[in-house]
mmCIF file of C-alpha atoms (C1' of nucleotides) in Angstrom:
data_model
loop_
_atom_site.group_PDB
_atom_site.id
_atom_site.type_symbol
_atom_site.label_atom_id
_atom_site.label_comp_id
_atom_site.label_asym_id
_atom_site.label_seq_id
_atom_site.Cartn_x
_atom_site.Cartn_y
_atom_site.Cartn_z
ATOM 1 C CA MET A 22 77.173 22.091 189.753
ATOM 2 C CA ALA A 23 77.108 25.848 190.286
ATOM 3 C CA GLU A 24 79.730 26.255 187.573
ATOM 4 C CA VAL A 25 78.709 23.844 184.842
ATOM 5 C CA GLY A 26 75.058 23.115 185.564
ATOM 6 C CA TYR A 27 73.185 19.839 185.772
ATOM 7 C CA ALA A 28 73.719 18.819 182.162
ATOM 8 C CA HIS A 29 77.508 18.867 182.492
ATOM 9 C CA PHE A 30 77.800 17.845 186.095
ATOM 10 C CA SER A 31 80.136 14.870 186.346
ATOM 11 C CA ALA A 32 81.173 12.602 189.183
ATOM 12 C CA ARG A 33 84.669 12.311 187.733
ATOM 13 C CA GLU A 34 85.091 16.065 187.707
ATOM 14 C CA VAL A 35 83.912 16.284 191.303
ATOM 15 C CA ALA A 36 86.481 13.656 192.257
ATOM 16 C CA LYS A 37 89.222 15.540 190.462
ATOM 17 C CA ARG A 38 88.377 18.827 192.158
ATOM 18 C CA ILE A 39 88.206 17.497 195.705
ATOM 19 C CA GLY A 40 91.388 15.507 195.208
ATOM 20 C CA TYR A 41 89.864 12.072 195.515
ATOM 21 C CA SER A 42 89.477 9.310 192.987
ATOM 22 C CA ILE A 43 86.283 8.393 191.207
ATOM 23 C CA GLY A 44 86.007 5.202 193.229
ATOM 24 C CA THR A 45 85.770 7.085 196.510
ATOM 25 C CA ILE A 46 82.884 9.159 195.222
ATOM 26 C CA TYR A 47 81.016 5.957 194.493
ATOM 27 C CA ASN A 48 81.826 4.469 197.861
ATOM 28 C CA VAL A 49 80.481 7.538 199.612
ATOM 29 C CA PHE A 50 77.421 8.355 197.506
ATOM 30 C CA GLY A 51 76.639 5.105 195.729
ATOM 31 C CA SER A 52 75.656 6.606 192.396
ATOM 32 C CA LEU A 53 75.582 9.815 190.413
ATOM 33 C CA ASP A 54 71.901 10.133 191.189
ATOM 34 C CA LEU A 55 72.522 10.102 194.912
ATOM 35 C CA LEU A 56 75.391 12.561 194.567
ATOM 36 C CA VAL A 57 73.045 14.941 192.790
ATOM 37 C CA VAL A 58 70.443 14.438 195.490
ATOM 38 C CA ALA A 59 73.051 15.369 198.097
ATOM 39 C CA VAL A 60 73.948 18.525 196.190
ATOM 40 C CA ASN A 61 70.277 19.423 195.768
ATOM 41 C CA SER A 62 69.480 18.859 199.421
ATOM 42 C CA ARG A 63 72.240 21.251 200.314
ATOM 43 C CA THR A 64 70.886 23.772 197.822
ATOM 44 C CA VAL A 65 67.419 23.628 199.367
ATOM 45 C CA GLY A 66 69.039 24.173 202.754
ATOM 46 C CA LEU A 67 70.829 27.279 201.481
ATOM 47 C CA TRP A 68 67.585 28.412 199.976
ATOM 48 C CA ALA A 69 65.724 28.115 203.268
ATOM 49 C CA ALA A 70 68.486 30.014 205.041
ATOM 50 C CA THR A 71 68.289 32.774 202.448
ATOM 51 C CA ALA A 72 64.530 33.014 202.843
ATOM 52 C CA ARG A 73 64.892 33.307 206.607
ATOM 53 C CA ALA A 74 67.498 36.022 206.232
ATOM 54 C CA ARG A 75 65.250 37.946 203.889
ATOM 55 C CA LEU A 76 62.406 37.860 206.374
ATOM 56 C CA ASN A 77 64.640 39.125 209.140
ATOM 57 C CA GLU A 78 65.453 42.271 207.258
ATOM 58 C CA ALA A 79 62.020 42.631 205.691
ATOM 59 C CA GLY A 80 59.791 45.621 206.241
ATOM 60 C CA ALA A 81 56.029 45.486 206.542
ATOM 61 C CA ASN A 82 55.483 43.501 203.387
ATOM 62 C CA ARG A 83 56.836 40.115 204.279
ATOM 63 C CA ILE A 84 55.103 38.283 201.446
ATOM 64 C CA ALA A 85 56.786 40.505 198.880
ATOM 65 C CA ALA A 86 60.093 39.804 200.612
ATOM 66 C CA LEU A 87 59.512 36.069 200.170
ATOM 67 C CA VAL A 88 58.646 36.400 196.498
ATOM 68 C CA GLU A 89 61.638 38.630 195.856
ATOM 69 C CA GLY A 90 63.796 36.224 197.818
ATOM 70 C CA TYR A 91 62.573 33.344 195.681
ATOM 71 C CA PHE A 92 63.473 35.065 192.442
ATOM 72 C CA ASP A 93 66.767 36.387 193.770
ATOM 73 C CA PHE A 94 67.907 33.005 194.968
ATOM 74 C CA ALA A 95 66.979 31.324 191.699
ATOM 75 C CA GLU A 96 68.662 34.010 189.602
ATOM 76 C CA ARG A 97 71.854 34.217 191.628
ATOM 77 C CA ASN A 98 72.188 30.444 191.824
ATOM 78 C CA GLN A 99 70.711 29.502 188.489
ATOM 79 C CA ASN A 100 72.582 26.262 187.975
ATOM 80 C CA LEU A 101 72.098 25.077 191.521
ATOM 81 C CA TRP A 102 68.448 26.013 191.551
ATOM 82 C CA MET A 103 67.622 24.508 188.188
ATOM 83 C CA ALA A 104 69.408 21.294 189.125
ATOM 84 C CA ILE A 105 66.742 20.749 191.790
ATOM 85 C CA TYR A 106 64.135 20.476 189.060
ATOM 86 C CA ASP A 107 66.281 19.066 186.265
ATOM 87 C CA HIS A 108 66.966 15.960 188.265
ATOM 88 C CA HIS A 109 64.339 13.250 188.529
ATOM 89 C CA MET A 110 64.329 10.260 190.787
ATOM 90 C CA PRO A 111 64.806 7.000 188.922
ATOM 91 C CA GLU A 112 61.442 5.262 188.569
ATOM 92 C CA GLY A 113 60.262 3.883 191.878
ATOM 93 C CA GLU A 114 62.874 5.582 194.042
ATOM 94 C CA THR A 115 61.624 7.829 196.807
ATOM 95 C CA PHE A 116 62.875 11.223 197.991
ATOM 96 C CA SER A 117 65.836 11.087 200.347
ATOM 97 C CA SER A 118 64.901 11.933 203.903
ATOM 98 C CA ASP A 119 67.525 14.670 203.955
ATOM 99 C CA TYR A 120 65.922 16.328 200.960
ATOM 100 C CA VAL A 121 62.447 16.039 202.443
ATOM 101 C CA GLU A 122 63.684 17.591 205.650
ATOM 102 C CA GLN A 123 65.256 20.612 203.962
ATOM 103 C CA LEU A 124 62.211 21.107 201.773
ATOM 104 C CA GLY A 125 59.969 20.886 204.801
ATOM 105 C CA GLU A 126 61.912 23.660 206.475
ATOM 106 C CA LEU A 127 61.634 25.922 203.446
ATOM 107 C CA ILE A 128 57.906 25.359 203.185
ATOM 108 C CA GLY A 129 57.498 25.817 206.919
ATOM 109 C CA ILE A 130 58.993 29.283 206.667
ATOM 110 C CA VAL A 131 56.427 30.290 204.080
ATOM 111 C CA GLU A 132 53.551 28.610 205.855
ATOM 112 C CA THR A 133 54.309 30.489 209.050
ATOM 113 C CA GLU A 134 53.904 33.755 207.176
ATOM 114 C CA ILE A 135 50.661 32.656 205.570
ATOM 115 C CA VAL A 136 49.227 31.605 208.899
ATOM 116 C CA GLY A 137 50.340 34.897 210.421
ATOM 117 C CA LEU A 138 48.545 36.756 207.696
ATOM 118 C CA LEU A 139 45.401 34.636 207.624
ATOM 119 C CA PRO A 140 44.914 33.136 211.053
ATOM 120 C CA GLN A 141 41.290 32.276 210.202
ATOM 121 C CA LEU A 142 42.453 29.482 207.925
ATOM 122 C CA GLY A 143 42.332 25.894 209.065
ATOM 123 C CA SER A 144 45.736 24.262 209.123
ATOM 124 C CA GLY A 145 44.920 22.025 206.167
ATOM 125 C CA GLU A 146 43.772 24.975 204.132
ATOM 126 C CA ALA A 147 46.814 26.999 205.084
ATOM 127 C CA GLY A 148 49.084 24.156 204.049
ATOM 128 C CA THR A 149 47.432 23.701 200.681
ATOM 129 C CA LEU A 150 47.425 27.437 200.042
ATOM 130 C CA THR A 151 51.113 27.680 200.937
ATOM 131 C CA ARG A 152 52.082 24.952 198.472
ATOM 132 C CA SER A 153 49.851 26.430 195.822
ATOM 133 C CA LEU A 154 51.435 29.858 196.189
ATOM 134 C CA LEU A 155 54.878 28.290 195.987
ATOM 135 C CA ALA A 156 53.805 26.519 192.809
ATOM 136 C CA THR A 157 52.538 29.809 191.408
ATOM 137 C CA VAL A 158 55.795 31.605 192.076
ATOM 138 C CA HIS A 159 57.752 28.601 190.866
ATOM 139 C CA GLY A 160 55.977 28.674 187.513
ATOM 140 C CA HIS A 161 56.708 32.357 187.049
ATOM 141 C CA CYS A 162 60.326 31.840 188.050
ATOM 142 C CA VAL A 163 60.803 28.979 185.587
ATOM 143 C CA PHE A 164 59.418 31.019 182.734
ATOM 144 C CA ALA A 165 61.562 33.982 183.760
ATOM 145 C CA LEU A 166 64.771 31.956 183.824
ATOM 146 C CA ASN A 167 64.259 29.796 180.760
ATOM 147 C CA GLY A 168 63.402 32.782 178.610
ATOM 148 C CA THR A 169 59.763 31.971 177.927
ATOM 149 C CA PHE A 170 58.634 35.266 179.432
ATOM 150 C CA ALA A 171 61.281 37.314 177.677
ATOM 151 C CA LEU A 172 60.439 35.610 174.420
ATOM 152 C CA LEU A 173 56.850 36.707 174.808
ATOM 153 C CA GLY A 174 57.273 40.236 176.007
ATOM 154 C CA VAL A 175 56.652 39.853 179.723
ATOM 155 C CA HIS A 176 59.229 42.150 181.256
ATOM 156 C CA ASP A 177 58.607 42.036 184.980
ATOM 157 C CA PRO A 178 57.931 38.452 186.051
ATOM 158 C CA ARG A 179 58.419 39.262 189.736
ATOM 159 C CA HIS A 180 55.768 41.905 189.708
ATOM 160 C CA VAL A 181 53.349 39.635 187.896
ATOM 161 C CA ALA A 182 54.017 36.732 190.249
ATOM 162 C CA LEU A 183 53.471 38.928 193.273
ATOM 163 C CA ALA A 184 50.188 40.140 191.788
ATOM 164 C CA ARG A 185 48.965 36.548 191.481
ATOM 165 C CA VAL A 186 49.980 35.809 195.062
ATOM 166 C CA ARG A 187 48.216 38.909 196.362
ATOM 167 C CA GLU A 188 45.045 37.994 194.533
ATOM 168 C CA ALA A 189 45.087 34.502 195.982
ATOM 169 C CA LEU A 190 45.646 35.832 199.490
ATOM 170 C CA ALA A 191 42.884 38.388 199.104
ATOM 171 C CA ALA A 192 40.521 35.703 197.880
ATOM 172 C CA ALA A 193 41.468 33.423 200.779
ATOM 173 C CA SER A 194 40.866 36.148 203.345
ATOM 174 C CA GLY A 195 37.470 36.899 201.850
ATOM 175 C CA ASN A 196 36.245 33.356 201.421
ATOM 176 C CA VAL A 197 36.677 32.227 204.984
ATOM 177 C CA PRO A 198 33.797 32.724 207.399
ATOM 178 C CA PRO A 199 35.096 35.059 210.133
ATOM 179 C CA MET B 19 61.728 10.106 174.237
ATOM 180 C CA ALA B 20 58.210 9.087 175.187
ATOM 181 C CA GLU B 21 59.533 5.704 176.271
ATOM 182 C CA VAL B 22 62.769 6.433 178.088
ATOM 183 C CA GLY B 23 62.519 10.111 178.997
ATOM 184 C CA TYR B 24 64.977 12.939 178.557
ATOM 185 C CA ALA B 25 67.663 11.522 180.832
ATOM 186 C CA HIS B 26 68.017 8.342 178.785
ATOM 187 C CA PHE B 27 67.246 9.738 175.380
ATOM 188 C CA SER B 28 70.066 8.824 173.016
ATOM 189 C CA ALA B 29 70.847 9.732 169.426
ATOM 190 C CA ARG B 30 72.310 6.286 168.840
ATOM 191 C CA GLU B 31 69.121 4.610 169.987
ATOM 192 C CA VAL B 32 67.066 6.856 167.715
ATOM 193 C CA ALA B 33 69.301 5.881 164.797
ATOM 194 C CA LYS B 34 68.921 2.210 165.618
ATOM 195 C CA ARG B 35 65.141 2.415 165.807
ATOM 196 C CA ILE B 36 64.607 4.304 162.562
ATOM 197 C CA GLY B 37 67.050 2.067 160.742
ATOM 198 C CA TYR B 38 69.679 4.674 159.985
ATOM 199 C CA SER B 39 73.196 5.069 161.234
ATOM 200 C CA ILE B 40 74.344 7.494 163.874
ATOM 201 C CA GLY B 41 76.122 9.575 161.249
ATOM 202 C CA THR B 42 72.900 10.293 159.387
ATOM 203 C CA ILE B 43 71.265 11.625 162.532
ATOM 204 C CA TYR B 44 74.097 14.085 162.893
ATOM 205 C CA ASN B 45 73.946 15.132 159.267
ATOM 206 C CA VAL B 46 70.236 15.859 159.573
ATOM 207 C CA PHE B 47 70.054 17.455 163.013
ATOM 208 C CA GLY B 48 73.586 18.636 163.662
ATOM 209 C CA SER B 49 73.719 17.736 167.341
ATOM 210 C CA LEU B 50 71.853 15.986 170.098
ATOM 211 C CA ASP B 51 70.658 19.351 171.342
ATOM 212 C CA LEU B 52 69.012 20.158 168.051
ATOM 213 C CA LEU B 53 67.476 16.707 167.829
ATOM 214 C CA VAL B 54 65.896 17.267 171.220
ATOM 215 C CA VAL B 55 64.668 20.665 170.100
ATOM 216 C CA ALA B 56 63.008 19.033 167.101
ATOM 217 C CA VAL B 57 61.301 16.482 169.339
ATOM 218 C CA ASN B 58 60.180 19.194 171.752
ATOM 219 C CA SER B 59 58.810 21.401 169.001
ATOM 220 C CA ARG B 60 56.722 18.506 167.823
ATOM 221 C CA THR B 61 55.518 17.913 171.372
ATOM 222 C CA VAL B 62 54.395 21.520 171.729
ATOM 223 C CA GLY B 63 52.557 21.152 168.436
ATOM 224 C CA LEU B 64 50.737 18.072 169.722
ATOM 225 C CA TRP B 65 49.982 19.949 172.882
ATOM 226 C CA ALA B 66 48.411 22.847 171.010
ATOM 227 C CA ALA B 67 46.322 20.441 168.956
ATOM 228 C CA THR B 68 45.127 18.726 172.126
ATOM 229 C CA ALA B 69 44.168 22.043 173.687
ATOM 230 C CA ARG B 70 42.188 22.984 170.608
ATOM 231 C CA ALA B 71 40.373 19.650 170.629
ATOM 232 C CA ARG B 72 39.500 20.110 174.275
ATOM 233 C CA LEU B 73 37.978 23.503 173.606
ATOM 234 C CA ASN B 74 35.880 22.116 170.782
ATOM 235 C CA GLU B 75 34.181 19.642 173.046
ATOM 236 C CA ALA B 76 34.101 21.940 176.061
ATOM 237 C CA GLY B 77 30.921 23.043 177.777
ATOM 238 C CA ALA B 78 30.348 26.449 179.275
ATOM 239 C CA ASN B 79 33.504 26.491 181.344
ATOM 240 C CA ARG B 80 36.209 26.814 178.754
ATOM 241 C CA ILE B 81 38.898 27.925 181.191
ATOM 242 C CA ALA B 82 38.423 24.766 183.247
ATOM 243 C CA ALA B 83 38.693 22.768 180.041
ATOM 244 C CA LEU B 84 42.056 24.397 179.323
ATOM 245 C CA VAL B 85 43.388 23.723 182.801
ATOM 246 C CA GLU B 86 42.205 20.127 182.696
ATOM 247 C CA GLY B 87 43.666 19.790 179.220
ATOM 248 C CA TYR B 88 47.008 21.072 180.488
ATOM 249 C CA PHE B 89 47.177 18.530 183.280
ATOM 250 C CA ASP B 90 45.888 15.696 181.119
ATOM 251 C CA PHE B 91 48.421 16.301 178.398
ATOM 252 C CA ALA B 92 51.288 16.510 180.864
ATOM 253 C CA GLU B 93 50.203 13.378 182.708
ATOM 254 C CA ARG B 94 49.528 11.261 179.649
ATOM 255 C CA ASN B 95 52.764 12.331 177.971
ATOM 256 C CA GLN B 96 54.949 12.738 181.009
ATOM 257 C CA ASN B 97 58.277 12.023 179.369
ATOM 258 C CA LEU B 98 57.561 14.143 176.330
ATOM 259 C CA TRP B 99 56.189 17.006 178.367
ATOM 260 C CA MET B 100 58.969 17.020 180.921
ATOM 261 C CA ALA B 101 61.580 16.920 178.184
ATOM 262 C CA ILE B 102 60.396 20.369 177.111
ATOM 263 C CA TYR B 103 61.527 21.740 180.437
ATOM 264 C CA ASP B 104 64.398 19.368 181.163
ATOM 265 C CA HIS B 105 66.250 20.566 178.121
ATOM 266 C CA HIS B 106 68.086 23.876 178.177
ATOM 267 C CA MET B 107 69.618 25.735 175.299
ATOM 268 C CA PRO B 108 73.391 25.779 175.397
ATOM 269 C CA GLU B 109 74.581 29.162 176.644
ATOM 270 C CA GLY B 110 74.026 31.838 174.059
ATOM 271 C CA GLU B 111 71.911 29.770 171.693
ATOM 272 C CA THR B 112 68.468 31.080 170.860
ATOM 273 C CA PHE B 113 65.142 29.245 170.549
ATOM 274 C CA SER B 114 64.574 27.576 167.206
ATOM 275 C CA SER B 115 62.005 29.363 165.090
ATOM 276 C CA ASP B 116 59.995 26.177 164.799
ATOM 277 C CA TYR B 117 59.745 25.901 168.548
ATOM 278 C CA VAL B 118 58.788 29.550 168.901
ATOM 279 C CA GLU B 119 56.092 29.100 166.297
ATOM 280 C CA GLN B 120 54.499 26.085 167.991
ATOM 281 C CA LEU B 121 54.655 27.776 171.372
ATOM 282 C CA GLY B 122 53.083 30.893 169.919
ATOM 283 C CA GLU B 123 50.180 28.846 168.667
ATOM 284 C CA LEU B 124 49.618 27.217 172.037
ATOM 285 C CA ILE B 125 49.672 30.557 173.806
ATOM 286 C CA GLY B 126 47.444 32.091 171.167
ATOM 287 C CA ILE B 127 44.766 29.514 171.913
ATOM 288 C CA VAL B 128 44.751 30.463 175.567
ATOM 289 C CA GLU B 129 44.944 34.176 174.909
ATOM 290 C CA THR B 130 41.903 34.014 172.661
ATOM 291 C CA GLU B 131 39.909 32.571 175.533
ATOM 292 C CA ILE B 132 41.140 35.197 177.965
ATOM 293 C CA VAL B 133 40.253 37.995 175.603
ATOM 294 C CA GLY B 134 36.846 36.439 175.025
ATOM 295 C CA LEU B 135 36.259 36.379 178.758
ATOM 296 C CA LEU B 136 37.671 39.807 179.531
ATOM 297 C CA PRO B 137 37.277 41.988 176.468
ATOM 298 C CA GLN B 138 37.889 45.117 178.560
ATOM 299 C CA LEU B 139 41.583 44.252 178.833
ATOM 300 C CA GLY B 140 44.132 46.012 176.685
ATOM 301 C CA SER B 141 46.009 43.617 174.427
ATOM 302 C CA GLY B 142 49.238 44.041 176.364
ATOM 303 C CA GLU B 143 47.482 43.292 179.623
ATOM 304 C CA ALA B 144 45.720 40.299 178.150
ATOM 305 C CA GLY B 145 49.017 38.942 176.877
ATOM 306 C CA THR B 146 50.758 39.317 180.194
ATOM 307 C CA LEU B 147 47.824 37.816 182.061
ATOM 308 C CA THR B 148 47.734 34.852 179.679
ATOM 309 C CA ARG B 149 51.402 34.059 180.213
ATOM 310 C CA SER B 150 51.057 34.548 183.938
ATOM 311 C CA LEU B 151 48.155 32.115 184.112
ATOM 312 C CA LEU B 152 50.116 29.604 182.086
ATOM 313 C CA ALA B 153 52.997 29.996 184.507
ATOM 314 C CA THR B 154 50.624 29.459 187.415
ATOM 315 C CA VAL B 155 49.217 26.247 185.979
ATOM 316 C CA HIS B 156 52.688 25.152 184.938
ATOM 317 C CA GLY B 157 53.965 25.467 188.495
ATOM 318 C CA HIS B 158 51.093 23.390 189.851
ATOM 319 C CA CYS B 159 51.601 20.796 187.138
ATOM 320 C CA VAL B 160 55.320 20.470 187.869
ATOM 321 C CA PHE B 161 54.702 19.954 191.551
ATOM 322 C CA ALA B 162 51.963 17.447 190.776
ATOM 323 C CA LEU B 163 54.162 15.378 188.471
ATOM 324 C CA ASN B 164 57.408 15.466 190.404
ATOM 325 C CA GLY B 165 55.713 14.415 193.600
ATOM 326 C CA THR B 166 56.202 17.604 195.604
ATOM 327 C CA PHE B 167 52.467 17.998 196.107
ATOM 328 C CA ALA B 168 51.907 14.355 196.987
ATOM 329 C CA LEU B 169 54.825 14.505 199.405
ATOM 330 C CA LEU B 170 53.163 17.389 201.184
ATOM 331 C CA GLY B 171 49.581 16.240 201.286
ATOM 332 C CA VAL B 172 48.066 18.254 198.449
ATOM 333 C CA HIS B 173 45.721 15.771 196.831
ATOM 334 C CA ASP B 174 43.958 17.681 194.091
ATOM 335 C CA PRO B 175 46.459 19.886 192.267
ATOM 336 C CA ARG B 176 44.085 20.498 189.366
ATOM 337 C CA HIS B 177 41.420 21.887 191.598
ATOM 338 C CA VAL B 178 43.882 24.116 193.391
ATOM 339 C CA ALA B 179 45.382 25.380 190.142
ATOM 340 C CA LEU B 180 41.971 26.182 188.768
ATOM 341 C CA ALA B 181 41.126 28.076 191.951
ATOM 342 C CA ARG B 182 44.237 30.267 191.485
ATOM 343 C CA VAL B 183 43.308 30.928 187.865
ATOM 344 C CA ARG B 184 39.753 31.848 188.772
ATOM 345 C CA GLU B 185 40.936 34.271 191.420
ATOM 346 C CA ALA B 186 43.285 35.950 188.987
ATOM 347 C CA LEU B 187 40.552 36.261 186.384
ATOM 348 C CA ALA B 188 38.109 37.641 188.928
ATOM 349 C CA ALA B 189 40.676 40.181 190.059
ATOM 350 C CA ALA B 190 41.406 41.183 186.481
ATOM 351 C CA SER B 191 37.752 41.672 185.676
ATOM 352 C CA GLY B 192 37.306 43.834 188.765
ATOM 353 C CA ASN B 193 40.422 45.942 188.415
ATOM 354 C CA VAL B 194 39.804 47.232 184.939
ATOM 355 C CA PRO B 195 37.840 50.457 184.560
ATOM 356 C CA PRO B 196 34.688 49.552 182.613
ATOM 357 C "C1'" DC C 14 105.990 -1.230 219.637
ATOM 358 C "C1'" DC C 15 104.295 -4.573 216.508
ATOM 359 C "C1'" DA C 16 101.155 -7.519 214.022
ATOM 360 C "C1'" DA C 17 96.626 -8.396 212.575
ATOM 361 C "C1'" DA C 18 92.031 -6.879 211.549
ATOM 362 C "C1'" DG C 19 89.212 -3.294 209.720
ATOM 363 C "C1'" DA C 20 88.222 0.744 206.884
ATOM 364 C "C1'" DA C 21 89.182 3.817 203.264
ATOM 365 C "C1'" DT C 22 91.019 4.718 198.799
ATOM 366 C "C1'" DT C 23 92.536 3.730 194.350
ATOM 367 C "C1'" DG C 24 92.475 3.359 189.304
ATOM 368 C "C1'" DA C 25 92.275 0.007 185.598
ATOM 369 C "C1'" DA C 26 88.562 -2.125 183.055
ATOM 370 C "C1'" DC C 27 84.100 -2.175 180.769
ATOM 371 C "C1'" DA C 28 79.929 -0.517 178.504
ATOM 372 C "C1'" DT C 29 77.805 3.602 176.583
ATOM 373 C "C1'" DT C 30 77.496 7.966 175.018
ATOM 374 C "C1'" DG C 31 78.190 12.394 171.772
ATOM 375 C "C1'" DT C 32 80.753 13.795 167.944
ATOM 376 C "C1'" DT C 33 83.713 13.859 163.730
ATOM 377 C "C1'" DC C 34 84.896 12.774 159.162
ATOM 378 C "C1'" DA C 35 87.095 10.261 155.322
ATOM 379 C "C1'" DA C 36 85.193 6.672 152.576
ATOM 380 C "C1'" DT C 37 81.437 4.714 150.219
ATOM 381 C "C1'" DA C 38 76.907 4.297 147.973
ATOM 382 C "C1'" DA C 39 72.957 6.399 145.695
ATOM 383 C "C1'" DA C 40 70.800 9.858 142.893
ATOM 384 C "C1'" DA C 41 70.715 13.586 139.785
ATOM 385 C "C1'" DT C 42 72.518 15.851 136.023
ATOM 386 C "C1'" DA C 43 74.819 16.759 131.597
ATOM 387 C "C1'" DT D 19 76.883 6.794 129.893
ATOM 388 C "C1'" DA D 20 80.105 9.730 132.571
ATOM 389 C "C1'" DT D 21 80.287 13.070 135.996
ATOM 390 C "C1'" DT D 22 78.895 15.677 139.638
ATOM 391 C "C1'" DT D 23 76.176 16.227 143.672
ATOM 392 C "C1'" DT D 24 73.942 14.353 147.613
ATOM 393 C "C1'" DA D 25 73.132 10.966 151.197
ATOM 394 C "C1'" DT D 26 74.743 7.478 154.177
ATOM 395 C "C1'" DT D 27 77.902 4.888 156.679
ATOM 396 C "C1'" DG D 28 80.560 3.244 160.664
ATOM 397 C "C1'" DA D 29 85.220 3.221 162.541
ATOM 398 C "C1'" DA D 30 87.709 6.247 165.638
ATOM 399 C "C1'" DC D 31 88.115 9.351 169.593
ATOM 400 C "C1'" DA D 32 87.179 11.508 173.978
ATOM 401 C "C1'" DA D 33 84.390 11.468 177.894
ATOM 402 C "C1'" DT D 34 81.117 9.455 181.040
ATOM 403 C "C1'" DG D 35 78.899 6.153 184.810
ATOM 404 C "C1'" DT D 36 79.883 2.086 187.193
ATOM 405 C "C1'" DT D 37 82.307 -1.964 189.274
ATOM 406 C "C1'" DC D 38 85.612 -4.206 192.064
ATOM 407 C "C1'" DA D 39 90.038 -6.598 193.178
ATOM 408 C "C1'" DA D 40 94.145 -4.639 194.815
ATOM 409 C "C1'" DT D 41 96.365 -1.425 197.630
ATOM 410 C "C1'" DT D 42 97.141 1.865 201.304
ATOM 411 C "C1'" DC D 43 95.977 3.809 205.654
ATOM 412 C "C1'" DT D 44 94.052 3.448 210.456
ATOM 413 C "C1'" DT D 45 92.744 1.255 214.414
ATOM 414 C "C1'" DT D 46 93.002 -2.176 217.687
ATOM 415 C "C1'" DG D 47 94.813 -5.843 220.972
ATOM 416 C "C1'" DG D 48 98.524 -7.803 223.203
#
DNA sequence: CCAAAGAATTGAACATTGTTCAATAAAATA
DNA sequence: TATTTTATTGAACAATGTTCAATTCTTTGG
C-alpha cells in the first residue's frame, strides 16, 4: 500500500510478497475490503503513536505540534494516509471494531490536549470541538496533498490550518461562561 | 458514476449504457482516468451552478447559504461528489484545464462573497481565506459523509462547520487594520 | 511411533476489468 | 463515383477479485 497506493493495491501482489498464495489471503482476511481495513487500522495506529511522540517532544505550543504532526504524517506516508479515506465501506457494512479502537485512541490524544487547554468546556462540547478541529485540519491536509492549494496559490497550508484552529480555540475560550 | 460510485465505475458499463462499444470510449477519452476526469469536471460544473442558485434565493445570511449548499450538494450527489476526491491523477499528470476552469468558477463564487463581506482584505488574503474556508467545510463534509462524525457522536456537522467559518470570518474582520 | 482428525495452504478456474489495435463501416471529399 | 479520411467495432491480452476442492502440514490420542 505504501509503495503503490490504494488504486494499485492488490491482494495477489500482497500474497506474492509475503510468500503465500492468494487463497491464504482470502482465508485470513475474507475479502480485499477487509484486507484494506486491516491495513488502514494499522495506519491509524501508527498515526496515533506518531502524534503521541510529537507531544512528548513538544515545547509550549502543543496544539501546533499536533497540527504539524498531522501534516507530517500525511506527507511522509501519503499512500497509507490517503488509503484511509480512499476506501469506503461497502453499503451497509459497519466499521471494524479494530479500526474504531485505533481511531478512538488518536482522537483521545487530541481531546486530552483540548481539555487541558480549555477546562471550562463541558465534555460534550470538548468532544465536538475536537472532532471539528480534526475535520478542519483534515480538509486543509487533503487540499495540500491533492494539489488543490498549490493549484490556487496557497503556499503554506500548515500555517493557514493552524490559524483556523487558533481562531476556533480562541472563540471557544471566550464563549464559555467562566 | 452517480449510481454505482467510483469504486464500481467501469468504462465497459458506460459503453454498454450509451450504446457504443468499449473501443469508442477509449478513442474519445483515451483512458479510464481521463473519462473519470471528464465526469468529475462536469460534477464540479453542476456544483458551481447549484451554489449560484442557492445564493440567488438566499436571504441575508449568504455564507450560511453557501455552507448549506455545500453539504446539500455533497449529500444529494454522494457518489458524484466523492468521486472528485476518490480519484487521483496518475503520478506526474497535471489537472485537466477543463477541471481547473470549473473549479475556478466554484471558488470564484465563494471568493466574491468573502470579498463582499470583508472588503478590507487584500486580494491575496481574501483568496487564501476563501480556500481555507472551503477546506474547513470540506473536512466537515467528509467526516459527515463517511460516518466519522456519526461514529463519534457529532450530530450536526453543518452547524459545527458553520460555526468554524463564522469564527474565521470574525477573526479576519478583526485582524485587519481598518 | 503411528494413524486419524483437524487446520492451514494451495492454485486452477471463473467472471470482470482496463487496454490495444487491426479490421470494418460510415462520412467527407475530389 | 472513386478515394481518402474519420469513426466504430470487438476479439485478444494481461491482470484482478473471488471461490473451493484438493493437497499438505500439524496436532492429537492411543
